[in-house]
Short mmCIF file of C-alpha atoms in Angstrom, two decimals:
data_model
loop_
_atom_site.label_atom_id
_atom_site.label_comp_id
_atom_site.label_asym_id
_atom_site.label_seq_id
_atom_site.Cartn_x
_atom_site.Cartn_y
_atom_site.Cartn_z
CA MET H 753 0.00 0.00 0.00
CA GLN H 754 1.27 3.45 -0.93
CA LEU H 755 -0.23 6.88 -0.33
CA GLN H 756 1.14 9.37 -2.83
CA LEU H 757 1.06 13.15 -2.43
CA LYS H 758 1.85 14.82 -5.74
CA ASN H 759 2.62 18.55 -5.91
CA LEU H 760 0.01 19.14 -3.23
CA CYS H 761 -0.99 22.75 -2.56
CA ARG H 762 -3.73 24.50 -0.63
CA GLN H 763 -4.26 28.23 -0.93
CA PHE H 764 -6.34 30.35 1.46
CA ALA H 765 -6.71 33.88 0.07
CA THR H 766 -3.11 35.15 0.04
CA THR H 767 -1.75 32.35 2.26
CA CYS H 768 -0.34 29.11 0.88
CA ALA H 769 -0.93 26.74 3.81
CA VAL H 770 0.49 23.71 1.98
CA ASN H 771 3.06 24.45 -0.68
CA HIS H 772 4.15 21.89 -3.31
CA VAL H 773 4.33 18.85 -1.06
CA ASN H 774 5.51 15.58 -2.63
CA ALA H 775 5.73 12.30 -0.73
CA THR H 776 5.15 8.58 -1.06
CA LEU H 777 4.10 7.00 2.22
CA SER H 778 4.22 3.26 2.90
CA PRO H 779 3.03 1.42 6.03
CA GLY H 780 4.70 2.77 9.17
CA ILE H 781 4.32 5.52 11.74
CA TYR H 782 5.17 9.01 10.50
CA GLY H 783 5.71 11.72 13.08
CA LEU H 784 4.70 15.04 11.51
CA LEU H 785 6.47 17.79 13.44
CA GLY H 786 6.07 21.52 13.08
CA ALA H 787 5.20 24.67 14.95
CA ASN H 788 1.63 25.96 15.05
CA GLY H 789 0.75 27.31 11.61
CA ALA H 790 3.21 25.07 9.76
CA GLY H 791 0.43 23.55 7.64
CA LYS H 792 0.10 20.19 9.41
CA THR H 793 -3.65 20.30 10.00
CA THR H 794 -4.41 21.55 6.49
CA LEU H 795 -2.34 18.72 5.01
CA MET H 796 -4.10 16.10 7.13
CA ARG H 797 -7.53 17.46 6.28
CA MET H 798 -6.68 17.15 2.59
CA ILE H 799 -5.49 13.56 3.05
CA CYS H 800 -8.81 12.81 4.76
CA GLY H 801 -10.84 14.45 2.00
CA VAL H 802 -12.21 17.18 4.27
CA LEU H 803 -10.47 19.85 2.17
CA LYS H 804 -9.80 19.72 -1.54
CA PRO H 805 -6.33 20.67 -2.79
CA THR H 806 -6.07 23.92 -4.71
CA TYR H 807 -4.00 21.82 -7.06
CA GLY H 808 -2.02 18.63 -6.96
CA SER H 809 -3.38 15.19 -6.14
CA ILE H 810 -3.57 12.46 -3.52
CA ARG H 811 -3.41 8.88 -4.76
CA LEU H 812 -3.74 5.50 -3.12
CA ASN H 813 -1.78 2.85 -5.00
CA GLY H 814 -1.78 5.11 -8.05
CA LYS H 815 -5.53 5.84 -8.05
CA SER H 816 -6.95 9.28 -7.25
CA ILE H 817 -8.84 9.38 -3.95
CA GLU H 818 -11.48 11.53 -5.68
CA LYS H 819 -12.24 8.59 -7.96
CA LEU H 820 -11.99 5.98 -5.21
CA ARG H 821 -14.31 8.02 -2.95
CA GLU H 822 -16.12 5.64 -0.55
CA ARG H 823 -13.59 2.86 -1.09
CA TYR H 824 -10.88 5.23 0.12
CA TYR H 825 -12.87 6.70 3.00
CA SER H 826 -13.67 3.21 4.30
CA LEU H 827 -9.93 2.74 4.83
CA LEU H 828 -9.53 5.96 6.83
CA GLY H 829 -9.49 6.64 10.54
CA TYR H 830 -9.28 10.32 11.48
CA MET H 831 -9.02 12.17 14.74
CA PRO H 832 -9.13 15.92 14.07
CA GLN H 833 -7.51 18.44 16.38
CA ASP H 834 -10.87 19.87 17.42
CA PHE H 835 -13.22 16.94 17.65
CA GLY H 836 -16.98 17.53 17.97
CA PHE H 837 -18.94 15.39 20.42
CA TYR H 838 -22.62 15.07 21.24
CA PRO H 839 -22.54 16.13 24.91
CA ASP H 840 -25.64 14.16 25.94
CA PHE H 841 -24.34 10.90 24.46
CA THR H 842 -22.48 8.45 26.62
CA ALA H 843 -19.14 7.19 25.33
CA ARG H 844 -20.73 3.85 24.43
CA GLU H 845 -23.59 5.53 22.57
CA PHE H 846 -21.17 7.81 20.76
CA LEU H 847 -18.97 4.95 19.55
CA LEU H 848 -22.00 2.98 18.37
CA TYR H 849 -23.25 6.06 16.54
CA MET H 850 -19.87 6.70 14.89
CA ALA H 851 -19.65 3.03 13.91
CA ALA H 852 -23.00 3.37 12.12
CA VAL H 853 -21.78 6.52 10.35
CA LYS H 854 -18.72 4.57 9.18
CA GLY H 855 -20.98 1.82 7.79
CA LEU H 856 -20.28 -0.93 10.31
CA ASP H 857 -23.08 -3.44 10.90
CA ALA H 858 -24.67 -3.58 14.34
CA LYS H 859 -22.81 -6.69 15.51
CA THR H 860 -19.40 -5.39 14.43
CA ALA H 861 -20.17 -1.96 15.92
CA LYS H 862 -20.97 -3.47 19.31
CA THR H 863 -17.90 -5.73 19.25
CA ARG H 864 -15.53 -2.90 18.31
CA THR H 865 -17.06 -0.55 20.89
CA GLU H 866 -16.54 -3.07 23.68
CA GLU H 867 -12.97 -3.72 22.48
CA LEU H 868 -12.00 -0.07 22.30
CA LEU H 869 -13.46 1.25 25.55
CA PRO H 870 -10.96 -0.61 27.76
CA MET H 871 -8.14 0.07 25.29
CA VAL H 872 -8.54 3.81 25.92
CA ASN H 873 -9.32 3.31 29.61
CA LEU H 874 -12.94 4.46 29.41
CA GLN H 875 -14.71 1.25 30.40
CA GLU H 876 -15.57 2.61 33.86
CA ALA H 877 -17.02 5.81 32.38
CA ALA H 878 -18.64 4.23 29.31
CA ASN H 879 -22.19 5.05 30.44
CA LYS H 880 -21.48 8.59 31.64
CA LYS H 881 -22.45 11.52 29.45
CA ILE H 882 -19.62 13.06 27.46
CA LYS H 883 -20.43 16.53 28.83
CA SER H 884 -19.14 15.29 32.20
CA TYR H 885 -15.79 14.18 30.71
CA SER H 886 -12.47 15.91 31.23
CA GLY H 887 -10.47 17.09 28.25
CA GLY H 888 -8.22 14.05 28.46
CA MET H 889 -11.18 11.65 28.48
CA LYS H 890 -12.58 13.32 25.37
CA GLN H 891 -9.20 12.93 23.66
CA ARG H 892 -9.21 9.21 24.48
CA LEU H 893 -12.72 8.88 23.08
CA GLY H 894 -11.58 10.63 19.90
CA ILE H 895 -8.71 8.17 19.56
CA ALA H 896 -11.15 5.28 19.99
CA GLN H 897 -13.57 6.46 17.30
CA ALA H 898 -10.73 6.83 14.81
CA GLN H 899 -10.03 3.10 15.11
CA LEU H 900 -13.57 1.73 14.90
CA ASN H 901 -13.24 0.49 11.30
CA HIS H 902 -9.76 -1.05 11.63
CA PRO H 903 -8.42 1.70 9.31
CA ALA H 904 -5.52 1.05 6.97
CA ILE H 905 -4.69 4.78 7.08
CA LEU H 906 -4.84 6.40 10.51
CA ILE H 907 -4.59 10.19 10.77
CA LEU H 908 -4.16 11.67 14.26
CA ASP H 909 -3.96 15.44 14.66
CA GLU H 910 -2.55 16.44 18.08
CA PRO H 911 -4.04 13.34 19.73
CA THR H 912 -2.22 13.70 23.06
CA ALA H 913 -3.32 17.26 23.81
CA GLY H 914 -4.81 17.23 27.30
CA LEU H 915 -3.50 13.80 28.24
CA ASP H 916 -1.46 13.39 31.39
CA PRO H 917 1.93 11.60 31.22
CA LYS H 918 0.45 8.22 32.16
CA GLU H 919 -2.25 8.53 29.48
CA ARG H 920 0.34 9.56 26.90
CA VAL H 921 2.33 6.41 27.59
CA ARG H 922 -0.87 4.38 27.19
CA PHE H 923 -1.55 6.19 23.90
CA ARG H 924 1.93 5.48 22.54
CA ASN H 925 1.60 1.81 23.35
CA LEU H 926 -1.87 1.72 21.79
CA ILE H 927 -0.67 3.27 18.54
CA SER H 928 2.39 1.02 18.36
CA ASP H 929 0.16 -2.04 18.70
CA ALA H 930 -2.41 -0.77 16.21
CA ALA H 931 0.05 0.39 13.56
CA LYS H 932 1.08 -2.96 12.10
CA GLY H 933 0.63 -2.84 8.34
CA LYS H 934 -0.95 0.63 8.47
CA ILE H 935 0.04 4.10 7.39
CA VAL H 936 -0.14 6.20 10.56
CA ILE H 937 0.41 9.96 10.42
CA LEU H 938 0.74 11.50 13.85
CA SER H 939 0.88 15.29 13.99
CA THR H 940 2.19 16.96 17.11
CA HIS H 941 4.50 19.58 18.51
CA ILE H 942 5.15 17.41 21.59
CA VAL H 943 8.40 15.81 20.52
CA SER H 944 8.43 13.06 23.13
CA ASP H 945 5.14 11.68 21.79
CA VAL H 946 6.76 10.61 18.52
CA SER H 947 10.38 10.02 19.44
CA SER H 948 9.68 6.59 20.93
CA ILE H 949 7.17 5.24 18.37
CA ALA H 950 7.74 6.89 14.98
CA ASP H 951 9.50 5.02 12.20
CA SER H 952 10.03 8.22 10.22
CA ILE H 953 9.97 11.93 11.01
CA ILE H 954 8.71 14.67 8.71
CA VAL H 955 9.47 18.26 9.68
CA MET H 956 7.05 20.77 8.18
CA LYS H 957 7.59 24.51 8.05
CA ASP H 958 5.78 27.26 6.12
CA GLY H 959 3.65 24.72 4.29
CA ARG H 960 6.54 22.61 2.99
CA PHE H 961 8.37 19.48 4.05
CA LEU H 962 11.59 20.89 5.37
CA LEU H 963 13.28 17.53 5.89
CA SER H 964 12.39 13.91 6.49
CA GLY H 965 14.04 10.64 7.30
CA PRO H 966 14.10 7.57 9.52
CA MET H 967 13.89 8.21 13.23
CA GLU H 968 17.36 6.68 13.65
CA THR H 969 19.10 9.15 11.35
CA ILE H 970 16.94 12.27 11.18
CA THR H 971 19.03 14.12 13.76
CA ASP H 972 22.17 13.66 11.62
CA GLN H 973 21.01 16.90 9.98
CA ILE H 974 22.26 18.90 12.95
CA LYS H 975 25.33 16.98 14.06
CA GLY H 976 27.99 19.43 15.14
CA ARG H 977 25.39 22.06 16.02
CA VAL H 978 24.50 21.00 19.57
CA TRP H 979 26.92 21.88 22.37
CA GLU H 980 27.36 21.66 26.10
CA ILE H 981 29.29 24.17 28.14
CA LEU H 982 29.85 24.94 31.81
CA ALA H 983 29.18 28.58 32.64
CA ALA H 984 28.98 30.80 35.66
CA ASP H 985 25.58 31.98 36.85
CA CYS H 986 26.26 35.51 35.69
CA GLU H 987 27.00 34.30 32.11
CA VAL H 988 23.73 32.42 31.62
CA PRO H 989 21.55 35.43 30.61
CA ALA H 990 23.97 36.38 27.85
CA TYR H 991 23.98 32.85 26.43
CA SER H 992 20.17 32.74 26.58
CA ARG H 993 19.89 35.99 24.65
CA GLN H 994 22.31 34.93 21.93
CA TYR H 995 21.51 31.22 21.49
CA THR H 996 18.77 28.64 21.79
CA VAL H 997 19.38 27.08 25.20
CA VAL H 998 17.73 23.66 25.23
CA ASN H 999 18.49 22.81 28.82
CA LEU H 1000 20.38 24.04 31.83
CA ARG H 1001 21.41 22.08 34.89
CA ARG H 1002 23.25 23.24 37.97
CA GLU H 1003 26.46 21.41 38.85
CA ASN H 1004 28.07 22.62 42.06
CA ASN H 1005 28.69 26.33 41.53
CA LEU H 1006 28.37 26.23 37.74
CA VAL H 1007 25.58 25.75 35.20
CA ARG H 1008 25.74 23.16 32.41
CA LEU H 1009 24.06 24.58 29.29
CA ARG H 1010 22.89 22.63 26.26
CA ILE H 1011 23.05 25.08 23.35
CA ILE H 1012 22.11 24.98 19.68
CA SER H 1013 24.52 26.91 17.49
CA ASN H 1014 26.12 26.48 14.09
CA MET H 1015 29.44 27.42 15.67
CA PRO H 1016 30.93 26.69 19.12
CA PRO H 1017 29.29 29.21 21.48
CA ALA H 1018 32.51 29.64 23.46
CA ALA H 1019 35.93 28.17 24.08
CA GLY H 1020 35.54 24.89 25.89
CA ALA H 1021 32.14 24.04 24.35
CA VAL H 1022 31.86 20.31 23.66
CA PRO H 1023 29.75 18.91 20.76
CA VAL H 1024 27.13 16.37 21.87
CA GLU H 1025 24.82 13.92 20.09
CA PRO H 1026 21.63 15.73 19.00
CA ASN H 1027 18.18 14.40 19.80
CA LEU H 1028 14.75 15.06 18.28
CA GLU H 1029 14.01 17.92 20.66
CA ASP H 1030 17.26 19.60 19.55
CA LEU H 1031 16.19 19.17 15.93
CA PHE H 1032 12.79 20.73 16.59
CA LEU H 1033 14.28 23.70 18.42
CA TYR H 1034 16.95 24.17 15.75
CA TYR H 1035 14.19 24.88 13.23
CA PHE H 1036 11.50 26.38 15.45
CA GLY H 1037 13.16 27.77 18.59
CA GLU H 1038 13.36 31.49 19.30
CA GLY H 1039 16.95 31.49 18.14
CA ALA H 1040 16.27 29.38 15.04
CA GLN H 1041 18.84 29.99 12.34
CA SER H 1042 17.60 32.14 9.47
CA GLU H 1043 20.12 31.18 6.81
CA ARG H 1044 18.88 27.65 6.13
CA SER H 1045 17.72 26.70 2.62
CA ASP H 1046 16.98 23.01 3.12
CA TYR H 1047 13.49 22.87 1.68
CA ASP H 1048 14.41 20.84 -1.37
CA ALA H 1049 15.86 18.08 0.81
CA ALA H 1050 12.44 16.75 1.72
CA ASP H 1051 10.40 17.43 -1.41
CA GLN H 1052 10.29 13.70 -2.01
CA ILE H 1053 9.99 11.10 0.70
#
């Protein structure tokens, strides 16, 4: 199975939210990273058929999704960033309703509902009205409805917003288990949510794919640009003004700073192995470098 994005663009008035995106996605978990406004949600809404591209096309195994229509939609599971619920439904009622909307027969709908409620830790609250749910419980219900039809393509837009750390671990395990043989696109700006489960990372900025690659090698892009240095307390404000400081930790009477910079920030700075958070902050932090011209590197995945 392959999902092909060909020269995909979406224009809103004078803003190009998605700008000439090309990619071929095979089964696996893709972590879609980017700051707010990068174009992630617009891209996912186009993949789900909610928005039509201004131009370009989306194809499944070479066939346009506009021609496949219901055959394509039956393969989709989608959790939008802002999910609408019927507040007077219970979770069980809501899942049964969504299963009917997706075309599942009554027996399958009931079976899937009873399978998914414990998977998202809602079995104890299954008969409570959704209007009584916390934000995290609603997120878990949204994740459940996206999986009702055993989708081959699972699109999750900021699915862990509002989840506490324990729930986020549960979510990551759930997605890892459910992802076998599927194309899963997980959009987030919470780096830790994708670093442990994604097979590939796509970094999106200003509507384009800035770079992409396997999780194991994606941070090679910024090797030699992440440093650690010991500094005195009085020096820390100056470093913070001039550089992106990822982390600081006190050691005796000094402060160990983790800094992103194209050049050593000072004599004695030691290069360290970059991680995904470093990569994100390199492109989106307050001190993000302005001279990069890497956009062509990820025009084709």
